[in-house]
DNA sequence: TAAATATTTTTAACATTGTTCATTGTTTAT
DNA sequence: ATAAACAATGAACAATGTTAAAAATATTTA
């Protein structure tokens, strides 16, 4: 049972959160500032400070929401598949797709939030755990089916997490590879490469 | 033959460049701003604009210098070794060591510079090519010795570049793994893992 | 209902940082 | 010695995050 006050406060926070999320998805991180977000929400910039400690807190909430959204997207893309290496690939593919669709979110996750001293530790940990969570289920399945040993699975997990972060980091800066088609091709090859390890029984 | 004017101008630029580099290595990227750098150089902040287009140009020069420094460090660490997979490992180890010794430089390379719209493309490309250059020699040797095929070498190169970037990205944010000892252990394991691929003849 | 009180929103102001420009001081060439 | 060129600087502006007092609005109470 929530009071009117709580409900109203939640709505107000929602306006700002939505405005920030829209801006992040659309114009990207550099367009997010107190004044533009507040304008989009339909309030003065100072009003934000009545509902959030500071801009960091607001953006932190966006990160949490985007994590959920990305996980939901991966779930949705793979709900027909059974756990295992094929689904693992599909889930990573979904994650890559999500971040390339919203470069601003990638920037937020891997460049800005992690870089931020203030909210450093908790945010970075969240992002880090999220990347692992995306693939944990399938790795467990691969272990229990004897497809891979537990230590090899651990290495695979780290390699995938780091490799995907690096892959997106370079692509996000419009470099390598140049176009999207070539990028997905490289991503697929890299997945195949990382999954083609000696420890895995094919 | 350089004129006095050119010499003097070069010196002036050097004062600012050194001040910026010291600040980056010591206090990190967030401590770098026009006023602190100029103070360290012994001049007013406005003087900087007589020698550099803007702060970006100054920092861009630092990036170039750090790239050279890191390459020199890798060369120095491996000058006793012959080209091949062992030296490849050692060179990557040197690169990782360099960036963990100077977190501010990593931040600059992979988080800030790449993130910067203005100087985006050229800087990111430079950083990207530098990472490849560190290992190119040894990869070529491995190819010509028949240790690895050219296509596999290309995949290995990409995997290493992306994997190292991701590894440093997560470690730099003080997360995974917690302490330096554990970190180097993980880095070694990951190197072994990536180099232990099916395409490589052992 | 009207005054008093509490809450919410906003305007004004400040701090920090990057940047530009006019002024001032200094050097150089005639 | 003086005019021209050059170098260094402080004042000022713009953008952004933040705070605090003032204004507007809502709620409570007599």
PDB file of C-alpha atoms in Angstrom, chain A residues 12-111:
ATOM      1  CA  UNK A  12       7.980  12.662 -10.744  1.00  0.00           C
ATOM      2  CA  UNK A  13      11.102  10.526 -10.670  1.00  0.00           C
ATOM      3  CA  UNK A  14       9.735   8.636 -13.631  1.00  0.00           C
ATOM      4  CA  UNK A  15       9.446  11.790 -15.718  1.00  0.00           C
ATOM      5  CA  UNK A  16      13.096  12.589 -15.198  1.00  0.00           C
ATOM      6  CA  UNK A  17      14.241   9.015 -15.657  1.00  0.00           C
ATOM      7  CA  UNK A  18      12.318   8.697 -18.909  1.00  0.00           C
ATOM      8  CA  UNK A  19      13.669  11.994 -20.166  1.00  0.00           C
ATOM      9  CA  UNK A  20      17.220  10.926 -19.387  1.00  0.00           C
ATOM     10  CA  UNK A  21      16.734   7.534 -21.011  1.00  0.00           C
ATOM     11  CA  UNK A  22      15.273   9.029 -24.165  1.00  0.00           C
ATOM     12  CA  UNK A  23      18.144  11.466 -24.422  1.00  0.00           C
ATOM     13  CA  UNK A  24      20.710   8.722 -23.883  1.00  0.00           C
ATOM     14  CA  UNK A  25      19.185   6.496 -26.537  1.00  0.00           C
ATOM     15  CA  UNK A  26      18.680   9.318 -28.971  1.00  0.00           C
ATOM     16  CA  UNK A  27      21.331  11.959 -28.711  1.00  0.00           C
ATOM     17  CA  UNK A  28      23.803  10.076 -26.549  1.00  0.00           C
ATOM     18  CA  UNK A  29      25.623  10.779 -23.342  1.00  0.00           C
ATOM     19  CA  UNK A  30      27.070  14.131 -24.263  1.00  0.00           C
ATOM     20  CA  UNK A  31      23.582  15.546 -24.730  1.00  0.00           C
ATOM     21  CA  UNK A  32      22.569  14.604 -21.203  1.00  0.00           C
ATOM     22  CA  UNK A  33      22.788  17.469 -18.774  1.00  0.00           C
ATOM     23  CA  UNK A  34      20.616  18.788 -16.003  1.00  0.00           C
ATOM     24  CA  UNK A  35      19.004  21.445 -18.105  1.00  0.00           C
ATOM     25  CA  UNK A  36      18.135  19.436 -21.212  1.00  0.00           C
ATOM     26  CA  UNK A  37      16.818  16.493 -19.218  1.00  0.00           C
ATOM     27  CA  UNK A  38      14.698  18.750 -17.036  1.00  0.00           C
ATOM     28  CA  UNK A  39      13.301  20.544 -20.062  1.00  0.00           C
ATOM     29  CA  UNK A  40      12.359  17.229 -21.628  1.00  0.00           C
ATOM     30  CA  UNK A  41      10.705  16.221 -18.380  1.00  0.00           C
ATOM     31  CA  UNK A  42       8.771  19.498 -18.355  1.00  0.00           C
ATOM     32  CA  UNK A  43      10.346  21.021 -15.262  1.00  0.00           C
ATOM     33  CA  UNK A  44      13.048  23.410 -14.247  1.00  0.00           C
ATOM     34  CA  UNK A  45      16.525  21.965 -13.798  1.00  0.00           C
ATOM     35  CA  UNK A  46      16.439  22.663 -10.082  1.00  0.00           C
ATOM     36  CA  UNK A  47      13.398  20.436  -9.650  1.00  0.00           C
ATOM     37  CA  UNK A  48      15.549  17.434 -10.445  1.00  0.00           C
ATOM     38  CA  UNK A  49      17.440  17.992  -7.223  1.00  0.00           C
ATOM     39  CA  UNK A  50      14.269  17.513  -5.217  1.00  0.00           C
ATOM     40  CA  UNK A  51      13.981  13.966  -6.480  1.00  0.00           C
ATOM     41  CA  UNK A  52      17.588  12.894  -7.016  1.00  0.00           C
ATOM     42  CA  UNK A  53      20.714  13.518  -5.008  1.00  0.00           C
ATOM     43  CA  UNK A  54      22.482  14.645  -8.155  1.00  0.00           C
ATOM     44  CA  UNK A  55      22.714  13.948 -11.870  1.00  0.00           C
ATOM     45  CA  UNK A  56      24.814  10.883 -11.144  1.00  0.00           C
ATOM     46  CA  UNK A  57      22.041   9.216  -9.225  1.00  0.00           C
ATOM     47  CA  UNK A  58      19.632   9.779 -12.087  1.00  0.00           C
ATOM     48  CA  UNK A  59      22.024   8.318 -14.618  1.00  0.00           C
ATOM     49  CA  UNK A  60      22.802   5.403 -12.321  1.00  0.00           C
ATOM     50  CA  UNK A  61      19.120   4.498 -12.399  1.00  0.00           C
ATOM     51  CA  UNK A  62      19.208   4.618 -16.191  1.00  0.00           C
ATOM     52  CA  UNK A  63      22.102   2.168 -16.178  1.00  0.00           C
ATOM     53  CA  UNK A  64      20.086  -0.253 -14.049  1.00  0.00           C
ATOM     54  CA  UNK A  65      17.096   0.047 -16.363  1.00  0.00           C
ATOM     55  CA  UNK A  66      19.193  -0.480 -19.477  1.00  0.00           C
ATOM     56  CA  UNK A  67      20.746  -3.577 -17.938  1.00  0.00           C
ATOM     57  CA  UNK A  68      17.297  -5.014 -17.392  1.00  0.00           C
ATOM     58  CA  UNK A  69      16.258  -4.046 -20.895  1.00  0.00           C
ATOM     59  CA  UNK A  70      19.298  -5.666 -22.439  1.00  0.00           C
ATOM     60  CA  UNK A  71      18.789  -8.861 -20.450  1.00  0.00           C
ATOM     61  CA  UNK A  72      15.144  -8.927 -21.446  1.00  0.00           C
ATOM     62  CA  UNK A  73      16.146  -8.498 -25.075  1.00  0.00           C
ATOM     63  CA  UNK A  74      18.583 -11.412 -24.826  1.00  0.00           C
ATOM     64  CA  UNK A  75      15.889 -13.540 -23.190  1.00  0.00           C
ATOM     65  CA  UNK A  76      13.406 -12.644 -25.889  1.00  0.00           C
ATOM     66  CA  UNK A  77      15.843 -13.424 -28.673  1.00  0.00           C
ATOM     67  CA  UNK A  78      16.613 -16.867 -27.284  1.00  0.00           C
ATOM     68  CA  UNK A  79      13.401 -18.073 -25.691  1.00  0.00           C
ATOM     69  CA  UNK A  80      12.989 -20.808 -28.296  1.00  0.00           C
ATOM     70  CA  UNK A  81      16.403 -22.274 -27.706  1.00  0.00           C
ATOM     71  CA  UNK A  82      17.636 -24.785 -25.171  1.00  0.00           C
ATOM     72  CA  UNK A  83      20.604 -23.899 -22.961  1.00  0.00           C
ATOM     73  CA  UNK A  84      24.003 -24.659 -24.433  1.00  0.00           C
ATOM     74  CA  UNK A  85      26.698 -23.293 -26.670  1.00  0.00           C
ATOM     75  CA  UNK A  86      24.321 -22.347 -29.474  1.00  0.00           C
ATOM     76  CA  UNK A  87      22.139 -20.304 -27.163  1.00  0.00           C
ATOM     77  CA  UNK A  88      25.238 -18.817 -25.585  1.00  0.00           C
ATOM     78  CA  UNK A  89      26.261 -17.498 -28.972  1.00  0.00           C
ATOM     79  CA  UNK A  90      22.778 -16.162 -29.624  1.00  0.00           C
ATOM     80  CA  UNK A  91      22.696 -14.354 -26.292  1.00  0.00           C
ATOM     81  CA  UNK A  92      26.038 -12.704 -26.856  1.00  0.00           C
ATOM     82  CA  UNK A  93      24.876 -11.773 -30.331  1.00  0.00           C
ATOM     83  CA  UNK A  94      21.805 -10.136 -28.780  1.00  0.00           C
ATOM     84  CA  UNK A  95      23.960  -8.202 -26.345  1.00  0.00           C
ATOM     85  CA  UNK A  96      26.200  -6.977 -29.148  1.00  0.00           C
ATOM     86  CA  UNK A  97      23.133  -6.018 -31.157  1.00  0.00           C
ATOM     87  CA  UNK A  98      21.708  -4.063 -28.259  1.00  0.00           C
ATOM     88  CA  UNK A  99      24.862  -2.041 -27.756  1.00  0.00           C
ATOM     89  CA  UNK A 100      25.339  -1.325 -31.433  1.00  0.00           C
ATOM     90  CA  UNK A 101      21.735  -0.209 -31.698  1.00  0.00           C
ATOM     91  CA  UNK A 102      22.296   2.204 -28.825  1.00  0.00           C
ATOM     92  CA  UNK A 103      25.879   3.429 -28.945  1.00  0.00           C
ATOM     93  CA  UNK A 104      25.022   5.968 -26.274  1.00  0.00           C
ATOM     94  CA  UNK A 105      24.247   3.168 -23.845  1.00  0.00           C
ATOM     95  CA  UNK A 106      27.522   1.434 -24.569  1.00  0.00           C
ATOM     96  CA  UNK A 107      29.311   4.699 -24.022  1.00  0.00           C
ATOM     97  CA  UNK A 108      27.476   5.130 -20.748  1.00  0.00           C
ATOM     98  CA  UNK A 109      28.247   1.600 -19.569  1.00  0.00           C
ATOM     99  CA  UNK A 110      31.826   1.121 -20.608  1.00  0.00           C
ATOM    100  CA  UNK A 111      33.288   4.558 -21.041  1.00  0.00           C
TER     101      UNK A 111
END
